[in-house]
Amino acid sequence: MKKLVFTLVAVFAMSASYAQTIDELKAEQALKKDSVAAIQGRVDALQGKIDAFPGWKKGAFGTIGANLSGFSNWYSQALPDNSSGNIGVTVNGFANLDREKFFWRNNGNINLGWVKLDDQNLPENQQDGFKEATDVFTISSLYGRKLSDKFAISALGEYRTTILNNFNDPGYLDLGIGATWTPIKDMVVVIHPLNYNFVFAKNDAVFDSSLGAKIVMDYTKQLGAVNFKTNFSTFQSYKSGDLSNWTWINSFGYTLWKGIGLGFEFGLRGNKQEALNNAFKLDPNTTASLSNIDNKTQSYWLFGLNYAF
């Protein structure tokens, strides 16, 4: 009986000692976490001062998405023997200069995608390599002469086209002047009532250049491991509303480890001239025109691995 009592006492003492050790370790860990948080707070404060200092600010982040698959005798689907692939790449970059009396902001966006689908049972449905799917290329340059901390007289040049196929057909070049408003940090609102939209295309019967107003809203932000960018650009033609267009692109990146993480991008666009041009491609004898074309909203999206640098 005495041995049993001694054993129980020893076990209880060891348990109490272990619990005490765990509590001490947790208390020490809490102190370390507080110290790390304090150090990180000072680092973030210094980074804020660096970011606010006038000068060049450069950065970029992009997303790579890929999906490859193969099926053999998979009878539950329409194509039981097939191989397919989908690859997409996006890159968003910026280089901004901020001085006391002026600023110069430069942005670029590229979104390229390729797809491939082979039906092994029908040789005529097999592709030679990947085919272009998504093709977006946009660059812009904005120069502003500051009137105050939030307002500036500005000039903008923006070029949009495709680069994998039909380069500069169509291509859009906007050149204009007006005002730029920066209501909060990292947000830029451009309002240019005097802007000419040059349209380059082989089909002159569909595409037309015109004078109009250009409005751009851009917000680019990095919050810790999150990169975010949204850009809305629209041209409103004075000649005809049928020549107006708009594009809205949103990009997200979440860094998990050493610049690598997850990314997502989606874009929307409305453009009657492109809709009509596509109608002529599908049916050269179509009776559609800019006034009656079914101008559906264009869209794309990409999800995959992200890298920030």
PDB file of C-alpha atoms in Angstrom:
ATOM      1  CA  MET A   1       0.000   0.000   0.000  1.00  0.00           C
ATOM      2  CA  LYS A   2       2.840   2.347   0.884  1.00  0.00           C
ATOM      3  CA  LYS A   3       4.457   1.674  -2.498  1.00  0.00           C
ATOM      4  CA  LEU A   4       1.220   2.562  -4.273  1.00  0.00           C
ATOM      5  CA  VAL A   5       0.915   5.808  -2.308  1.00  0.00           C
ATOM      6  CA  PHE A   6       4.495   6.742  -3.023  1.00  0.00           C
ATOM      7  CA  THR A   7       3.976   5.973  -6.715  1.00  0.00           C
ATOM      8  CA  LEU A   8       0.877   8.156  -6.897  1.00  0.00           C
ATOM      9  CA  VAL A   9       2.640  10.999  -5.101  1.00  0.00           C
ATOM     10  CA  ALA A  10       5.594  10.759  -7.477  1.00  0.00           C
ATOM     11  CA  VAL A  11       3.335  10.784 -10.543  1.00  0.00           C
ATOM     12  CA  PHE A  12       1.413  13.792  -9.173  1.00  0.00           C
ATOM     13  CA  ALA A  13       4.654  15.646  -8.452  1.00  0.00           C
ATOM     14  CA  MET A  14       5.979  14.951 -11.946  1.00  0.00           C
ATOM     15  CA  SER A  15       2.681  16.103 -13.506  1.00  0.00           C
ATOM     16  CA  ALA A  16       2.700  19.302 -11.445  1.00  0.00           C
ATOM     17  CA  SER A  17       6.324  19.924 -12.397  1.00  0.00           C
ATOM     18  CA  TYR A  18       5.516  19.317 -16.098  1.00  0.00           C
ATOM     19  CA  ALA A  19       2.500  21.632 -15.978  1.00  0.00           C
ATOM     20  CA  GLN A  20       4.582  24.281 -14.282  1.00  0.00           C
ATOM     21  CA  THR A  21       7.232  23.949 -16.966  1.00  0.00           C
ATOM     22  CA  ILE A  22       4.629  24.279 -19.745  1.00  0.00           C
ATOM     23  CA  ASP A  23       3.143  27.381 -18.110  1.00  0.00           C
ATOM     24  CA  GLU A  24       6.588  28.914 -17.761  1.00  0.00           C
ATOM     25  CA  LEU A  25       7.388  28.195 -21.395  1.00  0.00           C
ATOM     26  CA  LYS A  26       4.073  29.691 -22.554  1.00  0.00           C
ATOM     27  CA  ALA A  27       4.703  32.802 -20.458  1.00  0.00           C
ATOM     28  CA  GLU A  28       8.178  33.151 -21.954  1.00  0.00           C
ATOM     29  CA  GLN A  29       6.730  32.634 -25.435  1.00  0.00           C
ATOM     30  CA  ALA A  30       4.182  35.407 -24.848  1.00  0.00           C
ATOM     31  CA  LEU A  31       6.976  37.796 -23.880  1.00  0.00           C
ATOM     32  CA  LYS A  32       8.896  36.899 -27.047  1.00  0.00           C
ATOM     33  CA  LYS A  33       5.803  37.459 -29.181  1.00  0.00           C
ATOM     34  CA  ASP A  34       5.303  40.882 -27.617  1.00  0.00           C
ATOM     35  CA  SER A  35       8.940  41.719 -28.377  1.00  0.00           C
ATOM     36  CA  VAL A  36       8.589  40.554 -31.987  1.00  0.00           C
ATOM     37  CA  ALA A  37       5.388  42.594 -32.403  1.00  0.00           C
ATOM     38  CA  ALA A  38       7.126  45.680 -31.036  1.00  0.00           C
ATOM     39  CA  ILE A  39      10.084  45.209 -33.382  1.00  0.00           C
ATOM     40  CA  GLN A  40       7.765  44.624 -36.353  1.00  0.00           C
ATOM     41  CA  GLY A  41       5.858  47.799 -35.455  1.00  0.00           C
ATOM     42  CA  ARG A  42       9.074  49.822 -35.576  1.00  0.00           C
ATOM     43  CA  VAL A  43      10.045  48.188 -38.882  1.00  0.00           C
ATOM     44  CA  ASP A  44       6.616  48.987 -40.389  1.00  0.00           C
ATOM     45  CA  ALA A  45       6.904  52.600 -39.202  1.00  0.00           C
ATOM     46  CA  LEU A  46      10.294  52.954 -40.883  1.00  0.00           C
ATOM     47  CA  GLN A  47       8.929  51.352 -44.071  1.00  0.00           C
ATOM     48  CA  GLY A  48       6.080  53.862 -44.066  1.00  0.00           C
ATOM     49  CA  LYS A  49       8.586  56.715 -43.930  1.00  0.00           C
ATOM     50  CA  ILE A  50      10.559  55.137 -46.780  1.00  0.00           C
ATOM     51  CA  ASP A  51       7.411  54.720 -48.884  1.00  0.00           C
ATOM     52  CA  ALA A  52       6.405  58.340 -48.273  1.00  0.00           C
ATOM     53  CA  PHE A  53       9.806  59.674 -49.314  1.00  0.00           C
ATOM     54  CA  PRO A  54       9.758  61.295 -52.778  1.00  0.00           C
ATOM     55  CA  GLY A  55      11.493  59.323 -55.536  1.00  0.00           C
ATOM     56  CA  TRP A  56      11.083  56.296 -57.743  1.00  0.00           C
ATOM     57  CA  LYS A  57       8.811  53.497 -56.547  1.00  0.00           C
ATOM     58  CA  LYS A  58       8.940  50.284 -58.563  1.00  0.00           C
ATOM     59  CA  GLY A  59       7.228  46.941 -58.211  1.00  0.00           C
ATOM     60  CA  ALA A  60       5.579  44.036 -59.972  1.00  0.00           C
ATOM     61  CA  PHE A  61       3.589  40.899 -59.260  1.00  0.00           C
ATOM     62  CA  GLY A  62       2.195  38.213 -61.512  1.00  0.00           C
ATOM     63  CA  THR A  63       0.178  35.003 -61.635  1.00  0.00           C
ATOM     64  CA  ILE A  64       0.822  31.714 -63.415  1.00  0.00           C
ATOM     65  CA  GLY A  65      -2.051  29.265 -63.844  1.00  0.00           C
ATOM     66  CA  ALA A  66      -1.747  25.829 -65.457  1.00  0.00           C
ATOM     67  CA  ASN A  67      -4.018  22.829 -65.858  1.00  0.00           C
ATOM     68  CA  LEU A  68      -2.953  19.727 -67.802  1.00  0.00           C
ATOM     69  CA  SER A  69      -5.060  16.553 -68.015  1.00  0.00           C
ATOM     70  CA  GLY A  70      -5.429  13.329 -69.971  1.00  0.00           C
ATOM     71  CA  PHE A  71      -8.248  10.768 -70.213  1.00  0.00           C
ATOM     72  CA  SER A  72      -8.322   7.266 -71.684  1.00  0.00           C
ATOM     73  CA  ASN A  73     -11.558   5.252 -71.995  1.00  0.00           C
ATOM     74  CA  TRP A  74     -13.316   7.615 -69.557  1.00  0.00           C
ATOM     75  CA  TYR A  75     -16.766   6.746 -70.887  1.00  0.00           C
ATOM     76  CA  SER A  76     -18.817   8.966 -68.570  1.00  0.00           C
ATOM     77  CA  GLN A  77     -17.825  12.114 -70.519  1.00  0.00           C
ATOM     78  CA  ALA A  78     -18.471  13.248 -74.081  1.00  0.00           C
ATOM     79  CA  LEU A  79     -14.815  12.770 -75.129  1.00  0.00           C
ATOM     80  CA  PRO A  80     -13.622   9.553 -73.402  1.00  0.00           C
ATOM     81  CA  ASP A  81     -10.127   9.754 -74.935  1.00  0.00           C
ATOM     82  CA  ASN A  82      -8.629  13.217 -74.800  1.00  0.00           C
ATOM     83  CA  SER A  83      -5.779  15.333 -73.561  1.00  0.00           C
ATOM     84  CA  SER A  84      -6.145  19.002 -72.670  1.00  0.00           C
ATOM     85  CA  GLY A  85      -4.158  21.884 -71.288  1.00  0.00           C
ATOM     86  CA  ASN A  86      -4.677  25.443 -70.164  1.00  0.00           C
ATOM     87  CA  ILE A  87      -1.810  27.804 -69.342  1.00  0.00           C
ATOM     88  CA  GLY A  88      -2.122  31.472 -68.337  1.00  0.00           C
ATOM     89  CA  VAL A  89       0.331  34.183 -67.268  1.00  0.00           C
ATOM     90  CA  THR A  90      -0.324  37.687 -65.949  1.00  0.00           C
ATOM     91  CA  VAL A  91       2.143  40.422 -65.012  1.00  0.00           C
ATOM     92  CA  ASN A  92       1.385  43.792 -63.400  1.00  0.00           C
ATOM     93  CA  GLY A  93       4.195  46.291 -63.041  1.00  0.00           C
ATOM     94  CA  PHE A  94       4.644  49.936 -62.144  1.00  0.00           C
ATOM     95  CA  ALA A  95       7.390  52.560 -61.977  1.00  0.00           C
ATOM     96  CA  ASN A  96       6.343  55.831 -60.347  1.00  0.00           C
ATOM     97  CA  LEU A  97       8.355  58.985 -59.738  1.00  0.00           C
ATOM     98  CA  ASP A  98       7.132  61.506 -57.183  1.00  0.00           C
ATOM     99  CA  ARG A  99       8.753  64.921 -56.777  1.00  0.00           C
ATOM    100  CA  GLU A 100       7.758  68.088 -54.988  1.00  0.00           C
ATOM    101  CA  LYS A 101       6.343  69.804 -58.076  1.00  0.00           C
ATOM    102  CA  PHE A 102       5.519  66.933 -60.454  1.00  0.00           C
ATOM    103  CA  PHE A 103       4.918  63.184 -60.761  1.00  0.00           C
ATOM    104  CA  TRP A 104       5.370  60.576 -63.473  1.00  0.00           C
ATOM    105  CA  ARG A 105       3.432  57.299 -63.192  1.00  0.00           C
ATOM    106  CA  ASN A 106       3.968  54.318 -65.503  1.00  0.00           C
ATOM    107  CA  ASN A 107       1.943  51.090 -65.474  1.00  0.00           C
ATOM    108  CA  GLY A 108       1.812  47.904 -67.495  1.00  0.00           C
ATOM    109  CA  ASN A 109      -0.466  44.870 -67.602  1.00  0.00           C
ATOM    110  CA  ILE A 110       0.010  41.659 -69.583  1.00  0.00           C
ATOM    111  CA  ASN A 111      -2.331  38.668 -69.573  1.00  0.00           C
ATOM    112  CA  LEU A 112      -1.523  35.784 -71.914  1.00  0.00           C
ATOM    113  CA  GLY A 113      -3.250  32.394 -72.125  1.00  0.00           C
ATOM    114  CA  TRP A 114      -2.999  29.240 -74.230  1.00  0.00           C
ATOM    115  CA  VAL A 115      -5.377  26.258 -74.521  1.00  0.00           C
ATOM    116  CA  LYS A 116      -5.176  22.824 -76.123  1.00  0.00           C
ATOM    117  CA  LEU A 117      -7.799  20.069 -76.521  1.00  0.00           C
ATOM    118  CA  ASP A 118      -7.143  16.863 -78.487  1.00  0.00           C
ATOM    119  CA  ASP A 119      -9.803  14.244 -79.181  1.00  0.00           C
ATOM    120  CA  GLN A 120      -7.803  11.049 -79.698  1.00  0.00           C
ATOM    121  CA  ASN A 121     -10.694   9.387 -81.539  1.00  0.00           C
ATOM    122  CA  LEU A 122     -11.081  12.186 -84.114  1.00  0.00           C
ATOM    123  CA  PRO A 123      -7.766  13.207 -85.682  1.00  0.00           C
ATOM    124  CA  GLU A 124      -9.374  16.266 -87.287  1.00  0.00           C
ATOM    125  CA  ASN A 125     -10.049  17.642 -83.789  1.00  0.00           C
ATOM    126  CA  GLN A 126      -6.398  17.455 -82.720  1.00  0.00           C
ATOM    127  CA  GLN A 127      -4.333  20.623 -82.458  1.00  0.00           C
ATOM    128  CA  ASP A 128      -0.711  21.216 -83.360  1.00  0.00           C
ATOM    129  CA  GLY A 129       0.443  22.737 -80.115  1.00  0.00           C
ATOM    130  CA  PHE A 130      -1.327  25.238 -77.901  1.00  0.00           C
ATOM    131  CA  LYS A 131      -3.657  27.901 -79.293  1.00  0.00           C
ATOM    132  CA  GLU A 132      -3.802  31.502 -78.065  1.00  0.00           C
ATOM    133  CA  ALA A 133      -6.789  32.169 -75.815  1.00  0.00           C
ATOM    134  CA  THR A 134      -6.294  35.238 -73.615  1.00  0.00           C
ATOM    135  CA  ASP A 135      -4.296  38.128 -75.042  1.00  0.00           C
ATOM    136  CA  VAL A 136      -4.223  41.452 -73.184  1.00  0.00           C
ATOM    137  CA  PHE A 137      -1.483  44.077 -73.313  1.00  0.00           C
ATOM    138  CA  THR A 138      -1.796  47.578 -71.825  1.00  0.00           C
ATOM    139  CA  ILE A 139       0.771  50.237 -70.987  1.00  0.00           C
ATOM    140  CA  SER A 140       0.184  53.775 -69.763  1.00  0.00           C
ATOM    141  CA  SER A 141       2.232  56.822 -68.810  1.00  0.00           C
ATOM    142  CA  LEU A 142       0.852  59.761 -66.810  1.00  0.00           C
ATOM    143  CA  TYR A 143       2.722  63.009 -66.184  1.00  0.00           C
ATOM    144  CA  GLY A 144       1.352  65.632 -63.839  1.00  0.00           C
ATOM    145  CA  ARG A 145       2.382  69.118 -62.755  1.00  0.00           C
ATOM    146  CA  LYS A 146       1.186  69.615 -59.188  1.00  0.00           C
ATOM    147  CA  LEU A 147      -1.124  72.494 -58.278  1.00  0.00           C
ATOM    148  CA  SER A 148      -1.523  71.140 -54.721  1.00  0.00           C
ATOM    149  CA  ASP A 149      -1.032  67.890 -52.832  1.00  0.00           C
ATOM    150  CA  LYS A 150      -4.178  66.425 -54.410  1.00  0.00           C
ATOM    151  CA  PHE A 151      -4.597  68.151 -57.791  1.00  0.00           C
ATOM    152  CA  ALA A 152      -2.395  68.405 -60.883  1.00  0.00           C
ATOM    153  CA  ILE A 153      -2.544  69.394 -64.539  1.00  0.00           C
ATOM    154  CA  SER A 154      -1.708  66.205 -66.416  1.00  0.00           C
ATOM    155  CA  ALA A 155      -1.061  64.489 -69.739  1.00  0.00           C
ATOM    156  CA  LEU A 156      -1.738  60.797 -70.382  1.00  0.00           C
ATOM    157  CA  GLY A 157      -0.708  58.285 -73.003  1.00  0.00           C
ATOM    158  CA  GLU A 158      -2.290  54.818 -72.974  1.00  0.00           C
ATOM    159  CA  TYR A 159      -1.861  52.000 -75.500  1.00  0.00           C
ATOM    160  CA  ARG A 160      -3.874  48.756 -75.644  1.00  0.00           C
ATOM    161  CA  THR A 161      -3.606  45.842 -78.063  1.00  0.00           C
ATOM    162  CA  THR A 162      -2.889  42.099 -78.355  1.00  0.00           C
ATOM    163  CA  ILE A 163       0.618  40.697 -78.846  1.00  0.00           C
ATOM    164  CA  LEU A 164       0.227  36.945 -79.501  1.00  0.00           C
ATOM    165  CA  ASN A 165      -2.125  37.355 -82.452  1.00  0.00           C
ATOM    166  CA  ASN A 166      -3.383  40.313 -84.528  1.00  0.00           C
ATOM    167  CA  PHE A 167      -0.883  42.751 -83.032  1.00  0.00           C
ATOM    168  CA  ASN A 168      -2.196  46.315 -83.400  1.00  0.00           C
ATOM    169  CA  ASP A 169      -5.323  45.031 -85.172  1.00  0.00           C
ATOM    170  CA  PRO A 170      -7.028  46.557 -83.379  1.00  0.00           C
ATOM    171  CA  GLY A 171      -4.744  48.784 -81.357  1.00  0.00           C
ATOM    172  CA  TYR A 172      -5.877  51.773 -79.310  1.00  0.00           C
ATOM    173  CA  LEU A 173      -3.764  54.804 -78.458  1.00  0.00           C
ATOM    174  CA  ASP A 174      -5.208  57.484 -76.181  1.00  0.00           C
ATOM    175  CA  LEU A 175      -3.454  60.839 -75.932  1.00  0.00           C
ATOM    176  CA  GLY A 176      -4.999  63.592 -73.841  1.00  0.00           C
ATOM    177  CA  ILE A 177      -4.653  66.362 -71.316  1.00  0.00           C
ATOM    178  CA  GLY A 178      -6.697  67.461 -68.321  1.00  0.00           C
ATOM    179  CA  ALA A 179      -6.504  67.065 -64.547  1.00  0.00           C
ATOM    180  CA  THR A 180      -5.471  64.365 -62.079  1.00  0.00           C
ATOM    181  CA  TRP A 181      -6.884  63.974 -58.573  1.00  0.00           C
ATOM    182  CA  THR A 182      -5.199  61.911 -55.839  1.00  0.00           C
ATOM    183  CA  PRO A 183      -7.818  61.811 -53.035  1.00  0.00           C
ATOM    184  CA  ILE A 184      -5.915  59.248 -50.933  1.00  0.00           C
ATOM    185  CA  LYS A 185      -2.539  57.583 -51.037  1.00  0.00           C
ATOM    186  CA  ASP A 186      -2.132  55.006 -53.841  1.00  0.00           C
ATOM    187  CA  MET A 187      -5.306  56.150 -55.645  1.00  0.00           C
ATOM    188  CA  VAL A 188      -5.201  58.171 -58.880  1.00  0.00           C
ATOM    189  CA  VAL A 189      -8.222  59.579 -60.723  1.00  0.00           C
ATOM    190  CA  VAL A 190      -7.561  61.008 -64.199  1.00  0.00           C
ATOM    191  CA  ILE A 191     -10.131  63.229 -65.941  1.00  0.00           C
ATOM    192  CA  HIS A 192      -9.079  64.404 -69.399  1.00  0.00           C
ATOM    193  CA  PRO A 193     -11.856  66.179 -71.316  1.00  0.00           C
ATOM    194  CA  LEU A 194      -9.527  66.667 -74.295  1.00  0.00           C
ATOM    195  CA  ASN A 195      -8.438  63.219 -75.519  1.00  0.00           C
ATOM    196  CA  TYR A 196      -8.037  61.673 -78.955  1.00  0.00           C
ATOM    197  CA  ASN A 197      -8.590  57.945 -79.329  1.00  0.00           C
ATOM    198  CA  PHE A 198      -6.506  56.622 -82.237  1.00  0.00           C
ATOM    199  CA  VAL A 199      -7.722  53.227 -83.453  1.00  0.00           C
ATOM    200  CA  PHE A 200      -5.436  51.116 -85.662  1.00  0.00           C
ATOM    201  CA  ALA A 201      -7.118  48.286 -87.588  1.00  0.00           C
ATOM    202  CA  LYS A 202      -7.323  46.733 -91.049  1.00  0.00           C
ATOM    203  CA  ASN A 203     -11.122  46.855 -91.083  1.00  0.00           C
ATOM    204  CA  ASP A 204     -11.790  50.588 -91.557  1.00  0.00           C
ATOM    205  CA  ALA A 205     -15.492  49.890 -92.006  1.00  0.00           C
ATOM    206  CA  VAL A 206     -15.789  48.914 -88.324  1.00  0.00           C
ATOM    207  CA  PHE A 207     -13.126  50.841 -86.430  1.00  0.00           C
ATOM    208  CA  ASP A 208     -12.923  54.624 -86.286  1.00  0.00           C
ATOM    209  CA  SER A 209     -10.817  57.148 -84.350  1.00  0.00           C
ATOM    210  CA  SER A 210     -12.488  60.050 -82.565  1.00  0.00           C
ATOM    211  CA  LEU A 211     -12.170  62.889 -80.082  1.00  0.00           C
ATOM    212  CA  GLY A 212     -13.610  62.447 -76.612  1.00  0.00           C
ATOM    213  CA  ALA A 213     -13.033  62.350 -72.870  1.00  0.00           C
ATOM    214  CA  LYS A 214     -10.759  59.947 -71.024  1.00  0.00           C
ATOM    215  CA  ILE A 215     -11.356  58.839 -67.428  1.00  0.00           C
ATOM    216  CA  VAL A 216      -9.009  56.521 -65.523  1.00  0.00           C
ATOM    217  CA  MET A 217      -9.228  55.341 -61.918  1.00  0.00           C
ATOM    218  CA  ASP A 218      -6.309  53.328 -60.534  1.00  0.00           C
ATOM    219  CA  TYR A 219      -5.660  51.987 -57.041  1.00  0.00           C
ATOM    220  CA  THR A 220      -2.537  49.956 -56.272  1.00  0.00           C
ATOM    221  CA  LYS A 221      -1.863  48.812 -52.715  1.00  0.00           C
ATOM    222  CA  GLN A 222       0.356  46.434 -50.777  1.00  0.00           C
ATOM    223  CA  LEU A 223      -0.827  45.424 -47.308  1.00  0.00           C
ATOM    224  CA  GLY A 224       1.646  43.016 -45.784  1.00  0.00           C
ATOM    225  CA  ALA A 225       1.439  39.801 -47.790  1.00  0.00           C
ATOM    226  CA  VAL A 226      -1.386  41.080 -50.015  1.00  0.00           C
ATOM    227  CA  ASN A 227      -0.877  42.870 -53.344  1.00  0.00           C
ATOM    228  CA  PHE A 228      -3.943  44.483 -54.874  1.00  0.00           C
ATOM    229  CA  LYS A 229      -4.530  46.510 -58.023  1.00  0.00           C
ATOM    230  CA  THR A 230      -7.697  47.722 -59.703  1.00  0.00           C
ATOM    231  CA  ASN A 231      -7.744  49.838 -62.852  1.00  0.00           C
ATOM    232  CA  PHE A 232     -10.790  51.237 -64.637  1.00  0.00           C
ATOM    233  CA  SER A 233     -10.262  53.042 -67.949  1.00  0.00           C
ATOM    234  CA  THR A 234     -12.951  54.462 -70.222  1.00  0.00           C
ATOM    235  CA  PHE A 235     -13.093  56.585 -73.351  1.00  0.00           C
ATOM    236  CA  GLN A 236     -16.312  58.483 -74.073  1.00  0.00           C
ATOM    237  CA  SER A 237     -16.432  59.630 -77.684  1.00  0.00           C
ATOM    238  CA  TYR A 238     -17.869  63.045 -78.575  1.00  0.00           C
ATOM    239  CA  LYS A 239     -18.565  61.782 -82.114  1.00  0.00           C
ATOM    240  CA  SER A 240     -20.794  58.824 -81.221  1.00  0.00           C
ATOM    241  CA  GLY A 241     -21.506  56.708 -78.164  1.00  0.00           C
ATOM    242  CA  ASP A 242     -20.960  53.647 -80.370  1.00  0.00           C
ATOM    243  CA  LEU A 243     -17.229  54.528 -80.469  1.00  0.00           C
ATOM    244  CA  SER A 244     -16.897  54.630 -76.672  1.00  0.00           C
ATOM    245  CA  ASN A 245     -15.272  51.788 -74.725  1.00  0.00           C
ATOM    246  CA  TRP A 246     -14.274  50.767 -71.204  1.00  0.00           C
ATOM    247  CA  THR A 247     -12.003  48.231 -69.494  1.00  0.00           C
ATOM    248  CA  TRP A 248     -11.832  47.195 -65.825  1.00  0.00           C
ATOM    249  CA  ILE A 249      -9.008  44.915 -64.590  1.00  0.00           C
ATOM    250  CA  ASN A 250      -8.563  43.650 -61.022  1.00  0.00           C
ATOM    251  CA  SER A 251      -5.508  41.762 -59.745  1.00  0.00           C
ATOM    252  CA  PHE A 252      -4.878  40.131 -56.353  1.00  0.00           C
ATOM    253  CA  GLY A 253      -1.792  38.425 -54.997  1.00  0.00           C
ATOM    254  CA  TYR A 254      -1.246  36.774 -51.605  1.00  0.00           C
ATOM    255  CA  THR A 255       2.338  35.915 -50.678  1.00  0.00           C
ATOM    256  CA  LEU A 256       2.802  32.720 -48.663  1.00  0.00           C
ATOM    257  CA  TRP A 257       6.563  32.115 -48.760  1.00  0.00           C
ATOM    258  CA  LYS A 258       9.512  34.063 -50.196  1.00  0.00           C
ATOM    259  CA  GLY A 259       7.439  35.991 -52.721  1.00  0.00           C
ATOM    260  CA  ILE A 260       5.448  32.910 -53.813  1.00  0.00           C
ATOM    261  CA  GLY A 261       1.743  32.690 -53.159  1.00  0.00           C
ATOM    262  CA  LEU A 262      -1.679  32.615 -54.773  1.00  0.00           C
ATOM    263  CA  GLY A 263      -2.982  35.065 -57.368  1.00  0.00           C
ATOM    264  CA  PHE A 264      -6.269  35.907 -59.016  1.00  0.00           C
ATOM    265  CA  GLU A 265      -7.074  38.313 -61.834  1.00  0.00           C
ATOM    266  CA  PHE A 266     -10.281  39.103 -63.679  1.00  0.00           C
ATOM    267  CA  GLY A 267     -11.104  41.661 -66.334  1.00  0.00           C
ATOM    268  CA  LEU A 268     -14.230  43.131 -67.923  1.00  0.00           C
ATOM    269  CA  ARG A 269     -14.575  45.155 -71.116  1.00  0.00           C
ATOM    270  CA  GLY A 270     -17.268  46.802 -73.222  1.00  0.00           C
ATOM    271  CA  ASN A 271     -16.448  47.750 -76.816  1.00  0.00           C
ATOM    272  CA  LYS A 272     -19.036  47.883 -79.650  1.00  0.00           C
ATOM    273  CA  GLN A 273     -16.394  48.120 -82.361  1.00  0.00           C
ATOM    274  CA  GLU A 274     -14.766  44.869 -81.217  1.00  0.00           C
ATOM    275  CA  ALA A 275     -18.177  43.178 -80.957  1.00  0.00           C
ATOM    276  CA  LEU A 276     -19.047  44.174 -84.527  1.00  0.00           C
ATOM    277  CA  ASN A 277     -15.636  43.095 -85.824  1.00  0.00           C
ATOM    278  CA  ASN A 278     -16.164  39.679 -84.227  1.00  0.00           C
ATOM    279  CA  ALA A 279     -19.610  39.420 -85.855  1.00  0.00           C
ATOM    280  CA  PHE A 280     -18.010  39.976 -89.285  1.00  0.00           C
ATOM    281  CA  LYS A 281     -15.411  37.298 -88.525  1.00  0.00           C
ATOM    282  CA  LEU A 282     -18.149  34.791 -87.713  1.00  0.00           C
ATOM    283  CA  ASP A 283     -20.337  35.808 -90.682  1.00  0.00           C
ATOM    284  CA  PRO A 284     -18.917  38.105 -93.408  1.00  0.00           C
ATOM    285  CA  ASN A 285     -22.473  38.634 -94.711  1.00  0.00           C
ATOM    286  CA  THR A 286     -23.925  39.808 -91.400  1.00  0.00           C
ATOM    287  CA  THR A 287     -26.249  42.811 -91.429  1.00  0.00           C
ATOM    288  CA  ALA A 288     -25.186  43.926 -87.962  1.00  0.00           C
ATOM    289  CA  SER A 289     -23.990  47.492 -87.395  1.00  0.00           C
ATOM    290  CA  LEU A 290     -22.676  49.555 -84.504  1.00  0.00           C
ATOM    291  CA  SER A 291     -26.185  50.773 -83.751  1.00  0.00           C
ATOM    292  CA  ASN A 292     -27.741  47.309 -83.360  1.00  0.00           C
ATOM    293  CA  ILE A 293     -24.861  44.960 -82.459  1.00  0.00           C
ATOM    294  CA  ASP A 294     -25.381  42.815 -79.360  1.00  0.00           C
ATOM    295  CA  ASN A 295     -22.540  44.274 -77.305  1.00  0.00           C
ATOM    296  CA  LYS A 296     -22.086  41.655 -74.602  1.00  0.00           C
ATOM    297  CA  THR A 297     -19.636  42.340 -71.776  1.00  0.00           C
ATOM    298  CA  GLN A 298     -16.264  40.723 -72.427  1.00  0.00           C
ATOM    299  CA  SER A 299     -14.586  38.985 -69.505  1.00  0.00           C
ATOM    300  CA  TYR A 300     -11.669  36.815 -68.492  1.00  0.00           C
ATOM    301  CA  TRP A 301     -10.239  35.409 -65.240  1.00  0.00           C
ATOM    302  CA  LEU A 302      -7.143  33.541 -64.095  1.00  0.00           C
ATOM    303  CA  PHE A 303      -6.289  31.793 -60.814  1.00  0.00           C
ATOM    304  CA  GLY A 304      -2.948  30.224 -59.979  1.00  0.00           C
ATOM    305  CA  LEU A 305       0.451  30.660 -58.380  1.00  0.00           C
ATOM    306  CA  ASN A 306       1.577  34.237 -57.740  1.00  0.00           C
ATOM    307  CA  TYR A 307       5.023  35.785 -57.460  1.00  0.00           C
ATOM    308  CA  ALA A 308       5.754  39.296 -56.158  1.00  0.00           C
ATOM    309  CA  PHE A 309       9.058  41.057 -56.821  1.00  0.00           C
TER     310      PHE A 309
END
